[in-house]
mmCIF file of C-alpha atoms in Angstrom:
data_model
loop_
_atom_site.group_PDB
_atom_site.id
_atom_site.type_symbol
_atom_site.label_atom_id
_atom_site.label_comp_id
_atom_site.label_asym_id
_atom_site.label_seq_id
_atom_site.Cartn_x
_atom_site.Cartn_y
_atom_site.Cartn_z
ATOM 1 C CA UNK L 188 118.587 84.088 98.274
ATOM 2 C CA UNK L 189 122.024 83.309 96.997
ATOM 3 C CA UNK L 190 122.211 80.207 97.382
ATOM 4 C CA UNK L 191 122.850 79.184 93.261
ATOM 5 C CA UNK L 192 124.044 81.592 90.811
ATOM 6 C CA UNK L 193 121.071 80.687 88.672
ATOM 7 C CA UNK L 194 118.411 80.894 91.652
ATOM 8 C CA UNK L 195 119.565 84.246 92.235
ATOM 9 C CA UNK L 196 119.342 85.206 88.568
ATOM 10 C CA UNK L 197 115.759 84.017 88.180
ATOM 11 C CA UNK L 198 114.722 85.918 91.564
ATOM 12 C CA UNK L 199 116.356 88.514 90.001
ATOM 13 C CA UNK L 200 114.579 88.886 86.995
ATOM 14 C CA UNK L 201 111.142 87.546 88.850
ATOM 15 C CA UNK L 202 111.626 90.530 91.211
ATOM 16 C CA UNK L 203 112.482 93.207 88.059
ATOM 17 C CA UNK L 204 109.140 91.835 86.453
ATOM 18 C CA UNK L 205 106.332 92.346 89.098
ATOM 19 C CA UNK L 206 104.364 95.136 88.047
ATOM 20 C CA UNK L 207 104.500 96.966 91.288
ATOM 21 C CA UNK L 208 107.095 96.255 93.955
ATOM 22 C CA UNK L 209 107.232 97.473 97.392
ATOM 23 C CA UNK L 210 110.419 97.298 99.666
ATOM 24 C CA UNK L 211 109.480 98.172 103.305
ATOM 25 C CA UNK L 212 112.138 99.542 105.434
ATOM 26 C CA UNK L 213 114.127 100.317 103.309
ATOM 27 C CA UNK L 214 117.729 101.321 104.147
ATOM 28 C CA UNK L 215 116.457 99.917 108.127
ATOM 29 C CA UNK L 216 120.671 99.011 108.101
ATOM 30 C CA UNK L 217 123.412 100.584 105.765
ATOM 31 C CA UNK L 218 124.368 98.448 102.748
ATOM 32 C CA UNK L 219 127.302 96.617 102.121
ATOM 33 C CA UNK L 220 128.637 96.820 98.856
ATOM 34 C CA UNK L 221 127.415 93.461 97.684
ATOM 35 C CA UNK L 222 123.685 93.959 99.192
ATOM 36 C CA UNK L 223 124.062 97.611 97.060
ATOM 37 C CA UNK L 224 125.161 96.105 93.530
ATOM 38 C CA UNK L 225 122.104 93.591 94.053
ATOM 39 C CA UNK L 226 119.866 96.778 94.686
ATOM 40 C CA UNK L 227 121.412 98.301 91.576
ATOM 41 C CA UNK L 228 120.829 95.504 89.530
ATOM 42 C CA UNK L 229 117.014 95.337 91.012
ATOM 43 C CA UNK L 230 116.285 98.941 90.253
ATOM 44 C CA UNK L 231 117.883 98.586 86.747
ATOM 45 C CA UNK L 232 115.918 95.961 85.908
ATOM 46 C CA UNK L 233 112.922 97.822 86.626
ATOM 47 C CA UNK L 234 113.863 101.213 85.486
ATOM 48 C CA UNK L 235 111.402 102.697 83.215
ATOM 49 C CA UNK L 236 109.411 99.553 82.945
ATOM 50 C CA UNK L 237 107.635 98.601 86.481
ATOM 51 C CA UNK L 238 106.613 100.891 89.329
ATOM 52 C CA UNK L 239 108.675 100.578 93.096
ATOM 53 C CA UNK L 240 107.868 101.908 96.322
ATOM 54 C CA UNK L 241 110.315 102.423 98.697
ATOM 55 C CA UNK L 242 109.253 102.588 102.366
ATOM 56 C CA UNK L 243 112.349 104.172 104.967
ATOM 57 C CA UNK L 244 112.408 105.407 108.115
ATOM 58 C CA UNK L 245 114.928 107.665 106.720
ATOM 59 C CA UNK L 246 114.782 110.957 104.501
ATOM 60 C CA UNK L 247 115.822 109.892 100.879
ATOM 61 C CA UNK L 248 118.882 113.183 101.965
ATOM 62 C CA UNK L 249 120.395 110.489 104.347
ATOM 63 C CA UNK L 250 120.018 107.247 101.766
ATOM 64 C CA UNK L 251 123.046 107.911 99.686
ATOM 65 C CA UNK L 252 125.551 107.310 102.523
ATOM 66 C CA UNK L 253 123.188 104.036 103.278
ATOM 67 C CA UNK L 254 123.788 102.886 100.146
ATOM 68 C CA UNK L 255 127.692 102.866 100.934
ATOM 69 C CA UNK L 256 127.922 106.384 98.876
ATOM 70 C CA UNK L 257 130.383 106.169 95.932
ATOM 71 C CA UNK L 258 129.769 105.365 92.390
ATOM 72 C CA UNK L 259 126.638 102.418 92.933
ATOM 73 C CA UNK L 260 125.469 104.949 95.523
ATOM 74 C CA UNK L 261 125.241 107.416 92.904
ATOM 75 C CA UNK L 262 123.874 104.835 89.979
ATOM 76 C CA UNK L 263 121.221 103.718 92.912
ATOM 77 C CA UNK L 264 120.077 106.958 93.740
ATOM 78 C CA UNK L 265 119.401 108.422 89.994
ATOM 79 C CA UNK L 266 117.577 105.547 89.285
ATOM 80 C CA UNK L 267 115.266 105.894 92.257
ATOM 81 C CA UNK L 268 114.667 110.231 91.821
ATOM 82 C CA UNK L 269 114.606 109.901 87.858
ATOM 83 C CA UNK L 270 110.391 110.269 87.685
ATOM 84 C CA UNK L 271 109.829 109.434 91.282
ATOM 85 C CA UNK L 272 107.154 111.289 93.546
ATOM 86 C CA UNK L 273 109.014 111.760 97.077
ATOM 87 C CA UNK L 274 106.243 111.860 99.650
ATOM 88 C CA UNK L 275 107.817 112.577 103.621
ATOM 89 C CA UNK L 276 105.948 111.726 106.294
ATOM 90 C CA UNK L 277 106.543 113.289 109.600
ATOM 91 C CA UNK L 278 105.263 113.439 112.821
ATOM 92 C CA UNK L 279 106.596 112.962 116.558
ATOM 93 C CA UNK L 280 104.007 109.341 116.990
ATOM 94 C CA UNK L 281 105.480 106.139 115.227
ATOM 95 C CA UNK L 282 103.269 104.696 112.813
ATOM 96 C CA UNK L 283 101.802 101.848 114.934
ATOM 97 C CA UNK L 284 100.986 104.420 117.764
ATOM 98 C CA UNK L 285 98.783 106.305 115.657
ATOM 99 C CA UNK L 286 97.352 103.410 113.852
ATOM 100 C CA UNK L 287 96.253 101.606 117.539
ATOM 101 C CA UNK L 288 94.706 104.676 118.747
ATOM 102 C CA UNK L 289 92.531 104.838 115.395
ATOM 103 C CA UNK L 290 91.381 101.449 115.817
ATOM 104 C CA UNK L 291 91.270 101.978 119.898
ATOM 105 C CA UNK L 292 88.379 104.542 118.895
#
């Protein structure tokens, strides 16, 4: 992904332009502080302008210490709550368990 400095800008800006993006498992591993400015720059990009889903396994109480907490932490995070609908799935069967019974049936 980073392999030019011009690649990466024109990902970039693809990425910040489609009109709906979805990241699944999100957050799966903590950030490091270069994979956080990146997300930063993502989510400004689309701020305001293009809807994002973010998938985690985690509560969205647990991604600000994923994001390597601190100031982009903080940038990240008000970017993703301002005018976001938090929806928290829970239940003691993973995903694919209850998805295999359903088609099992």
């Amino acid at each position: 992904f980073r392999s030019t400095p011009n690649s990466f800008r024109r990902k970039m800006k693809n990425y910040g332009n489609i009109e709906l993006l979805i990241i699944d498992d999100f957050l799966i591993t903590p950030l490091n502080e270069t994979q956080s400015s990146d997300v930063f720059e993502l989510l400004e990009l689309r701020n305001d302008t293009h809807s994002t889903i973010l998938a985690s396994q985690f509560e969205n109480s647990f991604w600000h210490e994923r994001l390597g907490s601190g100031a982009v932490a903080d940038a990240i995070m008000d970017r993703i709550i301002h005018n976001s609908y938090i929806i928290n799935i829970k239940g003691d069967k993973s995903m694919r368990e209850r998805t295999s019974k359903i088609k099992a049936s």
